[in-house]
Tab-separated table of C-alpha atoms and ligand atoms in Angstrom:
chain	number	residue	atom	x	y	z
A	50	UNK	CA	45.885	-64.741	-65.079
A	51	UNK	CA	49.388	-63.395	-65.372
A	52	UNK	CA	52.189	-65.228	-63.614
A	53	UNK	CA	53.055	-63.851	-60.182
A	54	UNK	CA	56.138	-61.797	-59.553
A	55	UNK	CA	59.333	-63.848	-59.279
A	56	UNK	CA	60.330	-63.200	-55.665
A	57	UNK	CA	62.758	-66.089	-55.462
A	58	UNK	CA	65.553	-65.138	-53.054
A	59	UNK	CA	63.904	-61.844	-52.116
A	60	UNK	CA	62.987	-61.311	-48.510
A	61	UNK	CA	62.500	-57.583	-48.281
A	62	UNK	CA	61.592	-55.016	-50.944
A	63	UNK	CA	61.498	-51.360	-49.877
A	64	UNK	CA	60.066	-48.570	-51.996
A	65	UNK	CA	60.504	-44.805	-51.864
A	66	UNK	CA	57.190	-43.845	-53.460
A	67	UNK	CA	58.080	-40.536	-55.071
A	68	UNK	CA	56.582	-38.292	-57.748
A	69	UNK	CA	52.909	-38.029	-56.780
A	70	UNK	CA	53.091	-34.233	-56.911
A	71	UNK	CA	54.872	-34.128	-60.265
A	72	UNK	CA	52.465	-36.669	-61.751
A	73	UNK	CA	49.532	-34.426	-60.790
A	74	UNK	CA	51.170	-31.156	-61.819
A	75	UNK	CA	51.977	-32.576	-65.266
A	76	UNK	CA	48.225	-33.172	-65.691
A	77	UNK	CA	47.170	-29.764	-64.442
A	78	UNK	CA	45.866	-31.290	-61.204
A	79	UNK	CA	46.534	-30.305	-57.601
A	80	UNK	CA	49.287	-32.275	-55.861
A	81	UNK	CA	46.863	-34.010	-53.545
A	82	UNK	CA	45.224	-35.677	-56.565
A	83	UNK	CA	48.606	-37.312	-57.133
A	84	UNK	CA	48.603	-38.706	-53.621
A	85	UNK	CA	45.121	-40.092	-54.202
A	86	UNK	CA	46.206	-41.768	-57.438
A	87	UNK	CA	49.225	-43.146	-55.561
A	88	UNK	CA	46.935	-45.122	-53.275
A	89	UNK	CA	45.831	-47.246	-56.250
A	90	UNK	CA	49.482	-48.103	-56.903
A	91	UNK	CA	49.939	-49.034	-53.245
A	92	UNK	CA	46.970	-51.425	-53.440
A	93	UNK	CA	48.314	-53.074	-56.601
A	94	UNK	CA	51.890	-53.424	-55.327
A	95	UNK	CA	50.677	-54.822	-51.987
A	96	UNK	CA	48.327	-57.385	-53.559
A	97	UNK	CA	50.955	-58.459	-56.088
A	98	UNK	CA	53.555	-58.850	-53.331
A	99	UNK	CA	51.102	-60.972	-51.371
A	100	UNK	CA	50.183	-63.087	-54.404
A	101	UNK	CA	53.874	-63.784	-55.047
A	102	UNK	CA	54.594	-64.595	-51.403
A	103	UNK	CA	57.069	-61.788	-50.778
A	104	UNK	CA	57.835	-61.927	-47.049
A	105	UNK	CA	58.280	-58.216	-46.400
A	106	UNK	CA	57.357	-54.996	-48.233
A	107	UNK	CA	58.246	-51.593	-46.777
A	108	UNK	CA	56.764	-48.431	-48.255
A	109	UNK	CA	58.003	-44.919	-47.466
A	110	UNK	CA	54.722	-43.037	-47.157
A	111	UNK	CA	55.719	-39.979	-45.127
A	112	UNK	CA	59.095	-38.764	-43.901
A	113	UNK	CA	59.562	-36.729	-40.738
A	114	UNK	CA	60.860	-33.996	-43.027
A	115	UNK	CA	57.635	-34.167	-45.112
A	116	UNK	CA	55.536	-33.956	-41.959
A	117	UNK	CA	57.439	-30.944	-40.655
A	118	UNK	CA	58.092	-29.042	-43.850
A	119	UNK	CA	55.178	-29.475	-46.242
A	120	UNK	CA	52.294	-26.962	-46.395
A	121	UNK	CA	49.644	-27.587	-43.746
A	122	UNK	CA	46.887	-28.191	-46.284
A	123	UNK	CA	48.939	-30.912	-48.005
A	124	UNK	CA	49.632	-32.612	-44.660
A	125	UNK	CA	45.977	-32.359	-43.701
A	126	UNK	CA	44.961	-33.992	-46.941
A	127	UNK	CA	47.637	-36.707	-46.561
A	128	UNK	CA	46.342	-37.467	-43.053
A	129	UNK	CA	42.764	-37.794	-44.338
A	130	UNK	CA	43.974	-40.058	-47.125
A	131	UNK	CA	45.975	-42.210	-44.714
A	132	UNK	CA	42.995	-42.587	-42.403
A	133	UNK	CA	40.723	-43.555	-45.274
A	134	UNK	CA	43.343	-45.995	-46.570
A	135	UNK	CA	43.618	-47.675	-43.144
A	136	UNK	CA	39.865	-48.267	-43.068
A	137	UNK	CA	39.123	-49.035	-46.720
A	138	UNK	CA	42.009	-51.435	-47.276
A	139	UNK	CA	41.164	-53.701	-44.351
A	140	UNK	CA	39.346	-56.182	-46.636
A	141	UNK	CA	42.351	-56.133	-49.016
A	142	UNK	CA	44.676	-56.969	-46.118
A	143	UNK	CA	42.430	-59.712	-44.772
A	144	UNK	CA	41.753	-61.313	-48.181
A	145	UNK	CA	45.456	-61.324	-49.007
A	146	UNK	CA	46.706	-62.418	-45.565
A	147	UNK	CA	48.700	-59.183	-45.238
A	148	UNK	CA	49.938	-58.025	-41.861
A	149	UNK	CA	50.291	-54.279	-41.354
A	150	UNK	CA	53.166	-52.866	-39.352
A	151	UNK	CA	54.616	-49.372	-39.105
A	152	UNK	CA	57.909	-47.653	-38.397
A	153	UNK	CA	58.452	-44.007	-37.545
A	154	UNK	CA	57.111	-41.595	-34.966
A	155	UNK	CA	53.540	-42.744	-35.559
A	156	UNK	CA	52.220	-41.558	-32.207
A	157	UNK	CA	53.018	-37.954	-33.163
A	158	UNK	CA	50.437	-38.081	-35.984
A	159	UNK	CA	46.905	-36.789	-35.290
A	160	UNK	CA	45.146	-39.032	-32.694
A	161	UNK	CA	42.312	-40.060	-35.042
A	162	UNK	CA	44.837	-41.262	-37.602
A	163	UNK	CA	46.897	-43.099	-34.975
A	164	UNK	CA	43.748	-44.837	-33.791
A	165	UNK	CA	42.897	-46.274	-37.232
A	166	UNK	CA	46.498	-47.366	-37.741
A	167	UNK	CA	46.616	-49.196	-34.401
A	168	UNK	CA	43.236	-50.825	-35.084
A	169	UNK	CA	44.419	-52.058	-38.479
A	170	UNK	CA	47.662	-53.393	-36.989
A	171	UNK	CA	45.625	-55.214	-34.360
A	172	UNK	CA	43.132	-56.590	-36.904
A	173	UNK	CA	45.862	-57.977	-39.164
A	174	UNK	CA	48.327	-59.188	-36.534
A	175	UNK	CA	47.398	-62.841	-37.031
A	176	UNK	CA	47.949	-62.728	-40.807
A	177	UNK	CA	50.932	-64.801	-41.893
A	178	UNK	CA	51.503	-63.619	-45.464
A	179	UNK	CA	53.357	-60.516	-46.585
A	180	UNK	CA	54.243	-57.968	-43.923
A	181	UNK	CA	53.373	-54.513	-45.191
A	182	UNK	CA	55.473	-52.050	-43.246
A	183	UNK	CA	54.495	-48.416	-43.722
A	184	UNK	CA	57.092	-45.809	-42.809
A	185	UNK	CA	55.116	-42.885	-41.382
A	186	UNK	CA	56.690	-39.758	-39.935
A	187	UNK	CA	59.858	-41.777	-40.387
A	188	UNK	CA	63.514	-40.711	-40.477
A	189	UNK	CA	66.442	-43.125	-40.624
A	190	UNK	CA	68.774	-40.995	-38.518
A	191	UNK	CA	66.177	-40.570	-35.805
A	192	UNK	CA	65.596	-44.346	-35.807
A	193	UNK	CA	69.344	-44.839	-35.285
A	194	UNK	CA	69.454	-42.183	-32.550
A	195	UNK	CA	66.607	-43.888	-30.691
A	196	UNK	CA	68.361	-47.249	-31.042
A	197	UNK	CA	71.582	-45.710	-29.687
A	198	UNK	CA	69.662	-44.337	-26.693
A	199	UNK	CA	68.188	-47.774	-25.891
A	200	UNK	CA	71.635	-49.246	-26.305
A	201	UNK	CA	73.104	-46.754	-23.813
A	202	UNK	CA	70.305	-47.320	-21.289
A	203	UNK	CA	70.716	-51.101	-21.508
A	204	UNK	CA	74.490	-50.855	-21.173
A	205	UNK	CA	74.182	-48.588	-18.111
A	206	UNK	CA	71.694	-51.016	-16.544
A	207	UNK	CA	74.043	-53.939	-17.134
A	208	UNK	CA	71.758	-55.643	-19.662
A	209	UNK	CA	74.360	-55.294	-22.400
A	210	UNK	CA	78.085	-55.925	-22.288
A	211	UNK	CA	79.653	-53.060	-24.268
A	212	UNK	CA	82.879	-54.927	-24.932
A	213	UNK	CA	81.066	-57.914	-26.431
A	214	UNK	CA	78.292	-55.928	-28.170
A	215	UNK	CA	77.631	-56.810	-31.805
A	216	UNK	CA	75.904	-55.164	-34.764
A	217	UNK	CA	72.888	-57.367	-34.001
A	218	UNK	CA	72.643	-55.812	-30.548
A	219	UNK	CA	72.127	-52.433	-32.181
A	220	UNK	CA	69.838	-53.805	-34.936
A	221	UNK	CA	67.597	-55.343	-32.275
A	222	UNK	CA	66.980	-51.859	-30.886
A	223	UNK	CA	65.806	-50.319	-34.169
A	224	UNK	CA	62.169	-49.288	-34.773
A	225	UNK	CA	61.030	-52.776	-35.799
A	226	UNK	CA	63.322	-55.508	-34.537
A	227	UNK	CA	61.715	-58.100	-36.822
A	228	UNK	CA	62.475	-56.217	-40.049
A	229	UNK	CA	64.879	-58.111	-42.319
A	230	UNK	CA	67.627	-56.275	-44.175
A	231	UNK	CA	66.494	-54.757	-47.457
A	232	UNK	CA	67.360	-56.794	-50.564
A	233	UNK	CA	65.921	-54.430	-53.148
A	234	UNK	CA	65.285	-50.705	-52.766
A	235	UNK	CA	63.199	-49.089	-55.501
A	236	UNK	CA	62.806	-45.333	-55.899
A	237	UNK	CA	60.379	-43.893	-58.429
A	238	UNK	CA	60.265	-40.514	-60.206
A	239	UNK	CA	63.901	-40.276	-61.251
A	240	UNK	CA	65.467	-39.028	-58.027
A	241	UNK	CA	68.631	-40.882	-57.066
A	242	UNK	CA	68.863	-40.458	-53.334
A	243	UNK	CA	67.933	-42.278	-50.147
A	244	UNK	CA	66.217	-39.306	-48.424
A	245	UNK	CA	66.829	-40.720	-44.930
A	246	UNK	CA	65.015	-44.053	-45.521
A	247	UNK	CA	66.068	-47.221	-43.615
A	248	UNK	CA	69.701	-46.152	-43.407
A	249	UNK	CA	70.864	-49.155	-41.414
A	250	UNK	CA	68.790	-51.741	-43.289
A	251	UNK	CA	69.803	-50.755	-46.853
A	252	UNK	CA	73.537	-51.316	-46.298
A	253	UNK	CA	73.730	-54.042	-48.942
A	254	UNK	CA	70.472	-53.467	-50.798
A	255	UNK	CA	70.420	-53.429	-54.585
A	256	UNK	CA	69.211	-49.991	-55.680
A	257	UNK	CA	66.840	-49.662	-58.619
A	258	UNK	CA	65.751	-46.237	-59.829
A	259	UNK	CA	62.996	-45.638	-62.338
A	260	UNK	CA	61.748	-42.425	-63.928
A	261	UNK	CA	58.118	-43.601	-63.600
A	262	UNK	CA	56.155	-41.525	-61.092
A	263	UNK	CA	54.539	-43.486	-58.263
A	264	UNK	CA	50.910	-43.223	-59.522
A	265	UNK	CA	52.028	-45.048	-62.685
A	266	UNK	CA	54.133	-47.660	-60.935
A	267	UNK	CA	52.075	-50.827	-61.304
A	268	UNK	CA	52.653	-54.580	-61.782
A	269	UNK	CA	54.676	-54.300	-65.070
A	270	UNK	CA	57.013	-51.691	-63.563
A	271	UNK	CA	57.336	-53.771	-60.382
A	272	UNK	CA	58.160	-56.844	-62.472
A	273	UNK	CA	60.809	-54.890	-64.347
A	274	UNK	CA	62.451	-53.663	-61.133
A	275	UNK	CA	62.500	-57.211	-59.761
A	276	UNK	CA	63.951	-58.518	-63.037
A	277	UNK	CA	66.724	-55.899	-62.770
A	278	UNK	CA	67.391	-57.166	-59.247
A	279	UNK	CA	67.671	-60.757	-60.475
A	280	UNK	CA	70.243	-59.625	-63.045
A	281	UNK	CA	72.539	-58.238	-60.340
A	282	UNK	CA	75.341	-60.122	-58.649
A	283	UNK	CA	75.424	-59.500	-54.917
A	284	UNK	CA	79.003	-59.760	-53.780
A	285	UNK	CA	78.803	-58.643	-50.137
A	286	UNK	CA	82.489	-57.862	-50.356
A	287	UNK	CA	83.453	-61.301	-51.652
A	288	UNK	CA	85.235	-62.287	-54.827
A	289	UNK	CA	82.621	-64.042	-56.954
A	290	UNK	CA	83.054	-67.541	-58.266
A	291	UNK	CA	82.758	-68.647	-61.906
A	292	UNK	CA	79.279	-70.216	-61.365
A	293	UNK	CA	77.882	-67.005	-59.880
A	294	UNK	CA	78.859	-64.946	-62.913
B	551	IPE	C1	55.777	-38.773	-52.751
B	551	IPE	O1	55.438	-37.866	-53.739
B	551	IPE	C2	54.757	-38.852	-51.646
B	551	IPE	C3	55.147	-38.158	-50.405
B	551	IPE	C4	56.344	-37.687	-50.140
B	551	IPE	C5	54.135	-38.038	-49.383
B	551	IPE	P1	55.854	-36.343	-53.640
B	551	IPE	O2	54.763	-35.602	-52.951
B	551	IPE	O3	57.196	-36.200	-53.030
B	551	IPE	O4	55.907	-35.944	-55.159
B	551	IPE	P2	56.939	-34.963	-55.867
B	551	IPE	O5	58.308	-35.446	-55.532
B	551	IPE	O6	56.686	-33.592	-55.306
B	551	IPE	O7	56.624	-35.079	-57.303
B	552	IPE	C1	60.893	-39.163	-49.777
B	552	IPE	O1	60.417	-38.384	-50.814
B	552	IPE	C2	59.807	-39.476	-48.807
B	552	IPE	C3	58.705	-40.266	-49.331
B	552	IPE	C4	58.621	-40.826	-50.497
B	552	IPE	C5	57.611	-40.454	-48.414
B	552	IPE	P1	60.621	-36.795	-50.846
B	552	IPE	O2	59.963	-36.321	-52.081
B	552	IPE	O3	60.182	-36.191	-49.580
B	552	IPE	O4	62.208	-36.674	-50.931
B	552	IPE	P2	63.125	-35.465	-51.363
B	552	IPE	O5	62.666	-34.263	-50.601
B	552	IPE	O6	62.933	-35.279	-52.835
B	552	IPE	O7	64.515	-35.912	-51.022
B	553	MG	MG1	59.090	-36.103	-53.785
């Protein structure tokens, strides 16, 4: 069996899974076939993350902008796919000790979909391996706005001292207060933008872009992205020492 991914020093990998539509169109298939093929990549990346012991994996599955702006039939098919994924992948999560979490305005999705998501979160909540965080109906600015609102409410109620408030006080009020900062952000399909994903948490993430479309992003491509990460020097504003070079 191939050696697991080298996740040494990595706590959180986030992926903008892009290019399902283009992958399908290039093969003369409808876009939704691309989303279906993308599910196989999700399964492989999740199981490989778990096998390597990666603490946290966040996947951008649906942005608020996608949910509001894509054709209704594409959204309907994405919702059906998501629901099926939540049910069918339960054995994968349990066998691999994966805990499912979500960020985004999940409760605004169709009730039947929300139900399967909540059930899967509940089923996997005792798992202590990789946290798989799916961003669903997610927008980074909205997450920050909601955190700012909680911040204001807590300050007005005297639970927070504005003068002494720190960055952590805001971070604690984000969508998932247990999410670590992103170390590595991968985006597939050649686009070089953030598209409103985890704006706060990617502040010092290493960005890796690949032209591979998501349905073809599998273990070798994941390994390559992680190897690129290991070749980077993270300065965090410091001057680096001779040994770090
Ligand atoms: C990413 O693939 C999946 C979702 C946004 C749901 P796209 O659907 O954005 O694929 P392209 O970018 O049109 O190729
Ligand atoms: C970002 O991809 C959202 C997801 C991958 C779920 P998009 O395909 O929606 O991003 P843009 O529109 O190209 O910026
Ligand atoms: Mg896209």
